[in-house]
Amino acid sequence: MPAPALRLSDRQLKAVKAKDKDYVLSDGDGLQLRVRSNGSMLWNFNYREPVTKNRINMGLGTYPELSLANARKKVVEARELLAQGIDPKVQRNAQDEAKRAETEHTFENVATAWFELKKDSVTPAYAEDIWRSLTLHVFPDLKTTPLSKITAPIVIELLRPIEAKGSLETVKRLSQRLNEIMTYGVNSGLIFANPLSGIRAVFKKPKKQNMAALRPDELSELMIEIANASIKRITRCLIEWQLHTMTRPAEAATARWVDIDFDKRIWTIPPERMKKRRPHTIPLTEQALALLEALKPHSGHREYVFPADRNPRTHANSQTANMALKRMGFQDRLVSHGMRSMASTILNEHGWDPELIEVALAHVDKDEVRSAYNRADYIERRRPMMAWWSEHIQKAATGNLSASAINQTRDHNVVPIR
């Protein structure tokens, strides 16, 4: 029988000196102290892996920071795991990873990583809305919570007050965004499953409401109110630009001079600014071009056609037109997005091709191949329709009350643009 290993003592350890080469002192039961040539000393537990039986060294800590007595305690704990067929080094690494996850894989950190990917697939305005909703409603409570600790009951409790206020659309959007973040966590290997997958079922469903829009016969009232409203020139032109081009509020507010081809008389909105992430080309009418001419002295030297009031280097807010309409007395009657609905209704009532109307509204064509193949053709086919629509708007404005008409006629007796 081999002689039992001699146990180390504190007195012996205090007398240990470094040598030219590393050497090992054994305390028995697999506990070893490696003495390095530089004078540092490291406790190791040497054992056989339960399945492969390969020899493994498991670092326990440095001496004297880890005393002989405490090193022995660690070895006893490790040997108890080995007796159960558990590799102590593997288990310790798993525990360390779990602790690291609690500090690194917090909800905010994971949401930030998810958002970096998400924002490239949506418009800048929508991306801003996503982050604002998380900052306002979610981060105050879940910011530092580890992703692995997020549960359905926690999130339900978080969203109940929002539901109680009647903000059902907000609850719906937050549920969707939280689900996407948790699914991102699953796909990134941070959690095993998404605990929020069915969470929307416990909340009331928002009633689908159409955007508030005026009746076709109320277009004249709108144009007269715009002409006489105490609003800034940029805001007035923005509302009319959105009306003539049939674009969404964010698309109109972020229009750039570089995207407008005056020779070809078209405005091409890049995909990153479109809701469906596809470029959209709009044939410009005489009235739309007149609006641009009216704006050139104010913003022609800047990037955006409609610069923000406080910071002209950026674009107007997508809600600028909407807020102006409210101040004009159209609250609950018309939102800026509703002008698209009004245009669609009027064009359909006057017999224009429904397919051309859908293309003008940038609704996705289910036949992507046909849509791409006919894009150039659709532009020319849309020109007469867009020209008719602009003429219809101008007639509703009783001739020269619109900003575009003022620029065309230069009539000194018309209502001035404020």
PDB file of C-alpha atoms in Angstrom, residues 121-330:
ATOM      1  CA  SER A 121     -36.466  46.848 -39.938  1.00  0.00           C
ATOM      2  CA  VAL A 122     -38.841  49.700 -39.079  1.00  0.00           C
ATOM      3  CA  THR A 123     -39.084  53.410 -39.823  1.00  0.00           C
ATOM      4  CA  PRO A 124     -37.160  55.832 -37.568  1.00  0.00           C
ATOM      5  CA  ALA A 125     -40.428  57.239 -36.211  1.00  0.00           C
ATOM      6  CA  TYR A 126     -41.704  53.773 -35.318  1.00  0.00           C
ATOM      7  CA  ALA A 127     -38.373  52.838 -33.748  1.00  0.00           C
ATOM      8  CA  GLU A 128     -38.579  55.968 -31.618  1.00  0.00           C
ATOM      9  CA  ASP A 129     -42.096  54.983 -30.551  1.00  0.00           C
ATOM     10  CA  ILE A 130     -40.920  51.488 -29.551  1.00  0.00           C
ATOM     11  CA  TRP A 131     -38.097  52.757 -27.356  1.00  0.00           C
ATOM     12  CA  ARG A 132     -40.255  55.497 -25.825  1.00  0.00           C
ATOM     13  CA  SER A 133     -42.917  52.957 -24.805  1.00  0.00           C
ATOM     14  CA  LEU A 134     -40.347  50.702 -23.131  1.00  0.00           C
ATOM     15  CA  THR A 135     -38.710  53.637 -21.346  1.00  0.00           C
ATOM     16  CA  LEU A 136     -42.039  54.953 -20.105  1.00  0.00           C
ATOM     17  CA  HIS A 137     -43.896  51.772 -19.164  1.00  0.00           C
ATOM     18  CA  VAL A 138     -41.413  48.899 -18.710  1.00  0.00           C
ATOM     19  CA  PHE A 139     -37.901  49.985 -17.696  1.00  0.00           C
ATOM     20  CA  PRO A 140     -38.935  51.724 -14.451  1.00  0.00           C
ATOM     21  CA  ASP A 141     -39.954  48.319 -13.024  1.00  0.00           C
ATOM     22  CA  LEU A 142     -37.970  45.733 -14.996  1.00  0.00           C
ATOM     23  CA  LYS A 143     -34.776  47.594 -15.923  1.00  0.00           C
ATOM     24  CA  THR A 144     -32.386  45.585 -13.725  1.00  0.00           C
ATOM     25  CA  THR A 145     -34.426  42.382 -13.549  1.00  0.00           C
ATOM     26  CA  PRO A 146     -32.540  39.384 -14.995  1.00  0.00           C
ATOM     27  CA  LEU A 147     -34.252  38.099 -18.123  1.00  0.00           C
ATOM     28  CA  SER A 148     -34.513  34.654 -16.519  1.00  0.00           C
ATOM     29  CA  LYS A 149     -36.596  36.159 -13.694  1.00  0.00           C
ATOM     30  CA  ILE A 150     -39.237  37.698 -16.000  1.00  0.00           C
ATOM     31  CA  THR A 151     -42.537  35.830 -15.613  1.00  0.00           C
ATOM     32  CA  ALA A 152     -46.060  36.237 -16.941  1.00  0.00           C
ATOM     33  CA  PRO A 153     -47.504  37.260 -13.524  1.00  0.00           C
ATOM     34  CA  ILE A 154     -44.872  40.007 -13.159  1.00  0.00           C
ATOM     35  CA  VAL A 155     -45.663  41.480 -16.579  1.00  0.00           C
ATOM     36  CA  ILE A 156     -49.431  41.129 -16.131  1.00  0.00           C
ATOM     37  CA  GLU A 157     -49.201  43.107 -12.885  1.00  0.00           C
ATOM     38  CA  LEU A 158     -47.136  45.719 -14.730  1.00  0.00           C
ATOM     39  CA  LEU A 159     -49.666  46.142 -17.559  1.00  0.00           C
ATOM     40  CA  ARG A 160     -52.907  45.995 -15.529  1.00  0.00           C
ATOM     41  CA  PRO A 161     -52.845  49.714 -14.556  1.00  0.00           C
ATOM     42  CA  ILE A 162     -52.421  50.663 -18.221  1.00  0.00           C
ATOM     43  CA  GLU A 163     -55.383  48.459 -19.119  1.00  0.00           C
ATOM     44  CA  ALA A 164     -57.426  50.044 -16.310  1.00  0.00           C
ATOM     45  CA  LYS A 165     -56.863  53.468 -17.882  1.00  0.00           C
ATOM     46  CA  GLY A 166     -58.414  52.179 -21.085  1.00  0.00           C
ATOM     47  CA  SER A 167     -55.151  52.313 -23.039  1.00  0.00           C
ATOM     48  CA  LEU A 168     -55.780  48.927 -24.626  1.00  0.00           C
ATOM     49  CA  GLU A 169     -53.799  49.668 -27.769  1.00  0.00           C
ATOM     50  CA  THR A 170     -50.768  50.478 -25.592  1.00  0.00           C
ATOM     51  CA  VAL A 171     -51.177  47.173 -23.735  1.00  0.00           C
ATOM     52  CA  LYS A 172     -51.380  45.340 -27.056  1.00  0.00           C
ATOM     53  CA  ARG A 173     -48.218  46.953 -28.411  1.00  0.00           C
ATOM     54  CA  LEU A 174     -46.257  46.480 -25.186  1.00  0.00           C
ATOM     55  CA  SER A 175     -47.275  42.806 -25.052  1.00  0.00           C
ATOM     56  CA  GLN A 176     -46.059  42.350 -28.603  1.00  0.00           C
ATOM     57  CA  ARG A 177     -42.745  44.118 -27.949  1.00  0.00           C
ATOM     58  CA  LEU A 178     -42.119  42.249 -24.690  1.00  0.00           C
ATOM     59  CA  ASN A 179     -42.770  38.981 -26.513  1.00  0.00           C
ATOM     60  CA  GLU A 180     -40.254  39.878 -29.205  1.00  0.00           C
ATOM     61  CA  ILE A 181     -37.612  40.699 -26.591  1.00  0.00           C
ATOM     62  CA  MET A 182     -38.166  37.426 -24.747  1.00  0.00           C
ATOM     63  CA  THR A 183     -38.084  35.465 -28.013  1.00  0.00           C
ATOM     64  CA  TYR A 184     -34.802  37.202 -28.807  1.00  0.00           C
ATOM     65  CA  GLY A 185     -33.553  35.996 -25.432  1.00  0.00           C
ATOM     66  CA  VAL A 186     -34.547  32.419 -26.296  1.00  0.00           C
ATOM     67  CA  ASN A 187     -32.865  32.572 -29.698  1.00  0.00           C
ATOM     68  CA  SER A 188     -29.723  34.027 -28.089  1.00  0.00           C
ATOM     69  CA  GLY A 189     -29.513  31.141 -25.626  1.00  0.00           C
ATOM     70  CA  LEU A 190     -30.143  33.345 -22.585  1.00  0.00           C
ATOM     71  CA  ILE A 191     -33.386  31.633 -21.518  1.00  0.00           C
ATOM     72  CA  PHE A 192     -34.939  28.301 -22.421  1.00  0.00           C
ATOM     73  CA  ALA A 193     -38.483  29.443 -23.213  1.00  0.00           C
ATOM     74  CA  ASN A 194     -40.609  32.580 -23.604  1.00  0.00           C
ATOM     75  CA  PRO A 195     -42.921  32.816 -20.562  1.00  0.00           C
ATOM     76  CA  LEU A 196     -44.942  35.643 -22.155  1.00  0.00           C
ATOM     77  CA  SER A 197     -46.034  33.815 -25.315  1.00  0.00           C
ATOM     78  CA  GLY A 198     -49.743  33.779 -24.421  1.00  0.00           C
ATOM     79  CA  ILE A 199     -49.923  36.918 -22.325  1.00  0.00           C
ATOM     80  CA  ARG A 200     -52.172  38.948 -24.640  1.00  0.00           C
ATOM     81  CA  ALA A 201     -55.038  36.529 -23.956  1.00  0.00           C
ATOM     82  CA  VAL A 202     -55.492  37.861 -20.387  1.00  0.00           C
ATOM     83  CA  PHE A 203     -56.102  41.478 -21.474  1.00  0.00           C
ATOM     84  CA  LYS A 204     -59.076  43.124 -23.110  1.00  0.00           C
ATOM     85  CA  LYS A 205     -58.736  43.493 -26.854  1.00  0.00           C
ATOM     86  CA  PRO A 206     -58.782  47.046 -28.233  1.00  0.00           C
ATOM     87  CA  LYS A 207     -61.683  47.805 -30.538  1.00  0.00           C
ATOM     88  CA  LYS A 208     -60.477  48.472 -34.032  1.00  0.00           C
ATOM     89  CA  GLN A 209     -61.120  52.090 -34.888  1.00  0.00           C
ATOM     90  CA  ASN A 210     -60.674  53.768 -38.221  1.00  0.00           C
ATOM     91  CA  MET A 211     -58.625  56.930 -38.367  1.00  0.00           C
ATOM     92  CA  ALA A 212     -60.848  59.981 -37.933  1.00  0.00           C
ATOM     93  CA  ALA A 213     -61.465  61.407 -41.405  1.00  0.00           C
ATOM     94  CA  LEU A 214     -63.736  64.054 -42.894  1.00  0.00           C
ATOM     95  CA  ARG A 215     -66.453  63.278 -45.402  1.00  0.00           C
ATOM     96  CA  PRO A 216     -65.594  64.074 -49.031  1.00  0.00           C
ATOM     97  CA  ASP A 217     -67.897  67.091 -48.999  1.00  0.00           C
ATOM     98  CA  GLU A 218     -66.016  68.542 -46.022  1.00  0.00           C
ATOM     99  CA  LEU A 219     -62.722  68.963 -47.908  1.00  0.00           C
ATOM    100  CA  SER A 220     -63.605  72.578 -48.707  1.00  0.00           C
ATOM    101  CA  GLU A 221     -64.107  73.321 -45.002  1.00  0.00           C
ATOM    102  CA  LEU A 222     -60.679  71.846 -44.271  1.00  0.00           C
ATOM    103  CA  MET A 223     -58.936  73.965 -46.908  1.00  0.00           C
ATOM    104  CA  ILE A 224     -60.613  77.170 -45.728  1.00  0.00           C
ATOM    105  CA  GLU A 225     -59.676  76.443 -42.110  1.00  0.00           C
ATOM    106  CA  ILE A 226     -56.054  75.743 -43.117  1.00  0.00           C
ATOM    107  CA  ALA A 227     -55.934  79.030 -45.048  1.00  0.00           C
ATOM    108  CA  ASN A 228     -57.255  81.077 -42.133  1.00  0.00           C
ATOM    109  CA  ALA A 229     -55.566  79.262 -39.248  1.00  0.00           C
ATOM    110  CA  SER A 230     -52.872  80.968 -37.186  1.00  0.00           C
ATOM    111  CA  ILE A 231     -50.204  78.439 -38.040  1.00  0.00           C
ATOM    112  CA  LYS A 232     -46.671  78.753 -39.342  1.00  0.00           C
ATOM    113  CA  ARG A 233     -45.870  78.630 -43.036  1.00  0.00           C
ATOM    114  CA  ILE A 234     -43.955  75.351 -42.677  1.00  0.00           C
ATOM    115  CA  THR A 235     -46.871  73.704 -40.859  1.00  0.00           C
ATOM    116  CA  ARG A 236     -49.403  74.867 -43.427  1.00  0.00           C
ATOM    117  CA  CYS A 237     -47.286  73.619 -46.304  1.00  0.00           C
ATOM    118  CA  LEU A 238     -46.686  70.320 -44.470  1.00  0.00           C
ATOM    119  CA  ILE A 239     -50.425  69.667 -44.157  1.00  0.00           C
ATOM    120  CA  GLU A 240     -51.027  70.474 -47.823  1.00  0.00           C
ATOM    121  CA  TRP A 241     -47.974  68.435 -48.904  1.00  0.00           C
ATOM    122  CA  GLN A 242     -49.313  65.419 -47.045  1.00  0.00           C
ATOM    123  CA  LEU A 243     -52.720  65.951 -48.603  1.00  0.00           C
ATOM    124  CA  HIS A 244     -51.434  66.293 -52.187  1.00  0.00           C
ATOM    125  CA  THR A 245     -48.952  63.373 -51.958  1.00  0.00           C
ATOM    126  CA  MET A 246     -51.276  61.073 -49.942  1.00  0.00           C
ATOM    127  CA  THR A 247     -48.396  60.139 -47.663  1.00  0.00           C
ATOM    128  CA  ARG A 248     -48.313  59.112 -44.007  1.00  0.00           C
ATOM    129  CA  PRO A 249     -47.503  61.801 -41.406  1.00  0.00           C
ATOM    130  CA  ALA A 250     -43.956  60.552 -40.742  1.00  0.00           C
ATOM    131  CA  GLU A 251     -43.201  60.190 -44.451  1.00  0.00           C
ATOM    132  CA  ALA A 252     -44.299  63.757 -45.161  1.00  0.00           C
ATOM    133  CA  ALA A 253     -42.528  65.267 -42.135  1.00  0.00           C
ATOM    134  CA  THR A 254     -39.206  63.614 -43.023  1.00  0.00           C
ATOM    135  CA  ALA A 255     -39.156  64.600 -46.707  1.00  0.00           C
ATOM    136  CA  ARG A 256     -35.636  65.515 -47.888  1.00  0.00           C
ATOM    137  CA  TRP A 257     -34.648  67.767 -50.763  1.00  0.00           C
ATOM    138  CA  VAL A 258     -32.157  65.180 -52.012  1.00  0.00           C
ATOM    139  CA  ASP A 259     -35.001  62.694 -52.614  1.00  0.00           C
ATOM    140  CA  ILE A 260     -36.859  65.043 -54.974  1.00  0.00           C
ATOM    141  CA  ASP A 261     -36.078  64.956 -58.687  1.00  0.00           C
ATOM    142  CA  PHE A 262     -37.394  68.207 -60.165  1.00  0.00           C
ATOM    143  CA  ASP A 263     -36.494  67.187 -63.735  1.00  0.00           C
ATOM    144  CA  LYS A 264     -38.478  63.947 -63.573  1.00  0.00           C
ATOM    145  CA  ARG A 265     -41.051  65.504 -61.240  1.00  0.00           C
ATOM    146  CA  ILE A 266     -40.952  62.665 -58.732  1.00  0.00           C
ATOM    147  CA  TRP A 267     -40.307  62.207 -55.019  1.00  0.00           C
ATOM    148  CA  THR A 268     -38.699  58.909 -54.031  1.00  0.00           C
ATOM    149  CA  ILE A 269     -38.996  58.028 -50.359  1.00  0.00           C
ATOM    150  CA  PRO A 270     -36.169  55.642 -49.322  1.00  0.00           C
ATOM    151  CA  PRO A 271     -37.173  52.274 -47.806  1.00  0.00           C
ATOM    152  CA  GLU A 272     -35.912  53.081 -44.306  1.00  0.00           C
ATOM    153  CA  ARG A 273     -38.529  55.850 -44.054  1.00  0.00           C
ATOM    154  CA  MET A 274     -41.428  53.731 -45.296  1.00  0.00           C
ATOM    155  CA  LYS A 275     -43.728  51.673 -43.076  1.00  0.00           C
ATOM    156  CA  LYS A 276     -43.263  48.541 -45.198  1.00  0.00           C
ATOM    157  CA  ARG A 277     -39.527  49.106 -45.776  1.00  0.00           C
ATOM    158  CA  ARG A 278     -39.929  49.475 -49.531  1.00  0.00           C
ATOM    159  CA  PRO A 279     -39.028  52.574 -51.570  1.00  0.00           C
ATOM    160  CA  HIS A 280     -42.040  54.574 -52.695  1.00  0.00           C
ATOM    161  CA  THR A 281     -42.026  56.919 -55.683  1.00  0.00           C
ATOM    162  CA  ILE A 282     -44.638  59.665 -56.000  1.00  0.00           C
ATOM    163  CA  PRO A 283     -45.288  61.640 -59.210  1.00  0.00           C
ATOM    164  CA  LEU A 284     -45.398  65.331 -58.262  1.00  0.00           C
ATOM    165  CA  THR A 285     -48.199  67.543 -59.528  1.00  0.00           C
ATOM    166  CA  GLU A 286     -47.998  71.235 -60.370  1.00  0.00           C
ATOM    167  CA  GLN A 287     -49.475  72.050 -56.977  1.00  0.00           C
ATOM    168  CA  ALA A 288     -46.985  69.832 -55.121  1.00  0.00           C
ATOM    169  CA  LEU A 289     -44.084  71.414 -57.014  1.00  0.00           C
ATOM    170  CA  ALA A 290     -45.501  74.861 -56.222  1.00  0.00           C
ATOM    171  CA  LEU A 291     -45.409  73.993 -52.519  1.00  0.00           C
ATOM    172  CA  LEU A 292     -41.733  73.091 -52.857  1.00  0.00           C
ATOM    173  CA  GLU A 293     -41.007  76.385 -54.621  1.00  0.00           C
ATOM    174  CA  ALA A 294     -42.744  78.223 -51.785  1.00  0.00           C
ATOM    175  CA  LEU A 295     -40.542  76.383 -49.284  1.00  0.00           C
ATOM    176  CA  LYS A 296     -37.193  76.807 -51.031  1.00  0.00           C
ATOM    177  CA  PRO A 297     -36.432  80.229 -49.464  1.00  0.00           C
ATOM    178  CA  HIS A 298     -37.079  78.753 -46.018  1.00  0.00           C
ATOM    179  CA  SER A 299     -35.489  75.306 -46.174  1.00  0.00           C
ATOM    180  CA  GLY A 300     -33.897  74.857 -49.614  1.00  0.00           C
ATOM    181  CA  HIS A 301     -30.446  75.185 -48.039  1.00  0.00           C
ATOM    182  CA  ARG A 302     -31.195  72.540 -45.416  1.00  0.00           C
ATOM    183  CA  GLU A 303     -31.508  68.747 -45.521  1.00  0.00           C
ATOM    184  CA  TYR A 304     -35.212  68.519 -44.766  1.00  0.00           C
ATOM    185  CA  VAL A 305     -38.039  70.156 -46.676  1.00  0.00           C
ATOM    186  CA  PHE A 306     -39.942  70.712 -43.422  1.00  0.00           C
ATOM    187  CA  PRO A 307     -37.356  71.597 -40.754  1.00  0.00           C
ATOM    188  CA  ALA A 308     -38.215  71.493 -37.071  1.00  0.00           C
ATOM    189  CA  ASP A 309     -39.008  74.819 -35.481  1.00  0.00           C
ATOM    190  CA  ARG A 310     -36.596  74.484 -32.538  1.00  0.00           C
ATOM    191  CA  ASN A 311     -33.820  72.674 -34.377  1.00  0.00           C
ATOM    192  CA  PRO A 312     -33.909  73.403 -38.143  1.00  0.00           C
ATOM    193  CA  ARG A 313     -31.175  70.832 -38.748  1.00  0.00           C
ATOM    194  CA  THR A 314     -33.667  68.052 -38.151  1.00  0.00           C
ATOM    195  CA  HIS A 315     -37.162  67.434 -39.547  1.00  0.00           C
ATOM    196  CA  ALA A 316     -40.570  68.443 -38.248  1.00  0.00           C
ATOM    197  CA  ASN A 317     -42.270  66.122 -35.800  1.00  0.00           C
ATOM    198  CA  SER A 318     -44.638  63.581 -37.348  1.00  0.00           C
ATOM    199  CA  GLN A 319     -47.361  64.912 -35.020  1.00  0.00           C
ATOM    200  CA  THR A 320     -46.958  68.548 -36.101  1.00  0.00           C
ATOM    201  CA  ALA A 321     -49.777  68.392 -38.660  1.00  0.00           C
ATOM    202  CA  ASN A 322     -51.985  66.463 -36.272  1.00  0.00           C
ATOM    203  CA  MET A 323     -51.609  68.999 -33.466  1.00  0.00           C
ATOM    204  CA  ALA A 324     -52.321  71.849 -35.889  1.00  0.00           C
ATOM    205  CA  LEU A 325     -55.539  70.157 -37.022  1.00  0.00           C
ATOM    206  CA  LYS A 326     -56.631  69.812 -33.392  1.00  0.00           C
ATOM    207  CA  ARG A 327     -56.018  73.502 -32.780  1.00  0.00           C
ATOM    208  CA  MET A 328     -58.141  74.277 -35.856  1.00  0.00           C
ATOM    209  CA  GLY A 329     -61.085  72.506 -34.241  1.00  0.00           C
ATOM    210  CA  PHE A 330     -60.894  69.148 -36.037  1.00  0.00           C
TER     211      PHE A 330
END
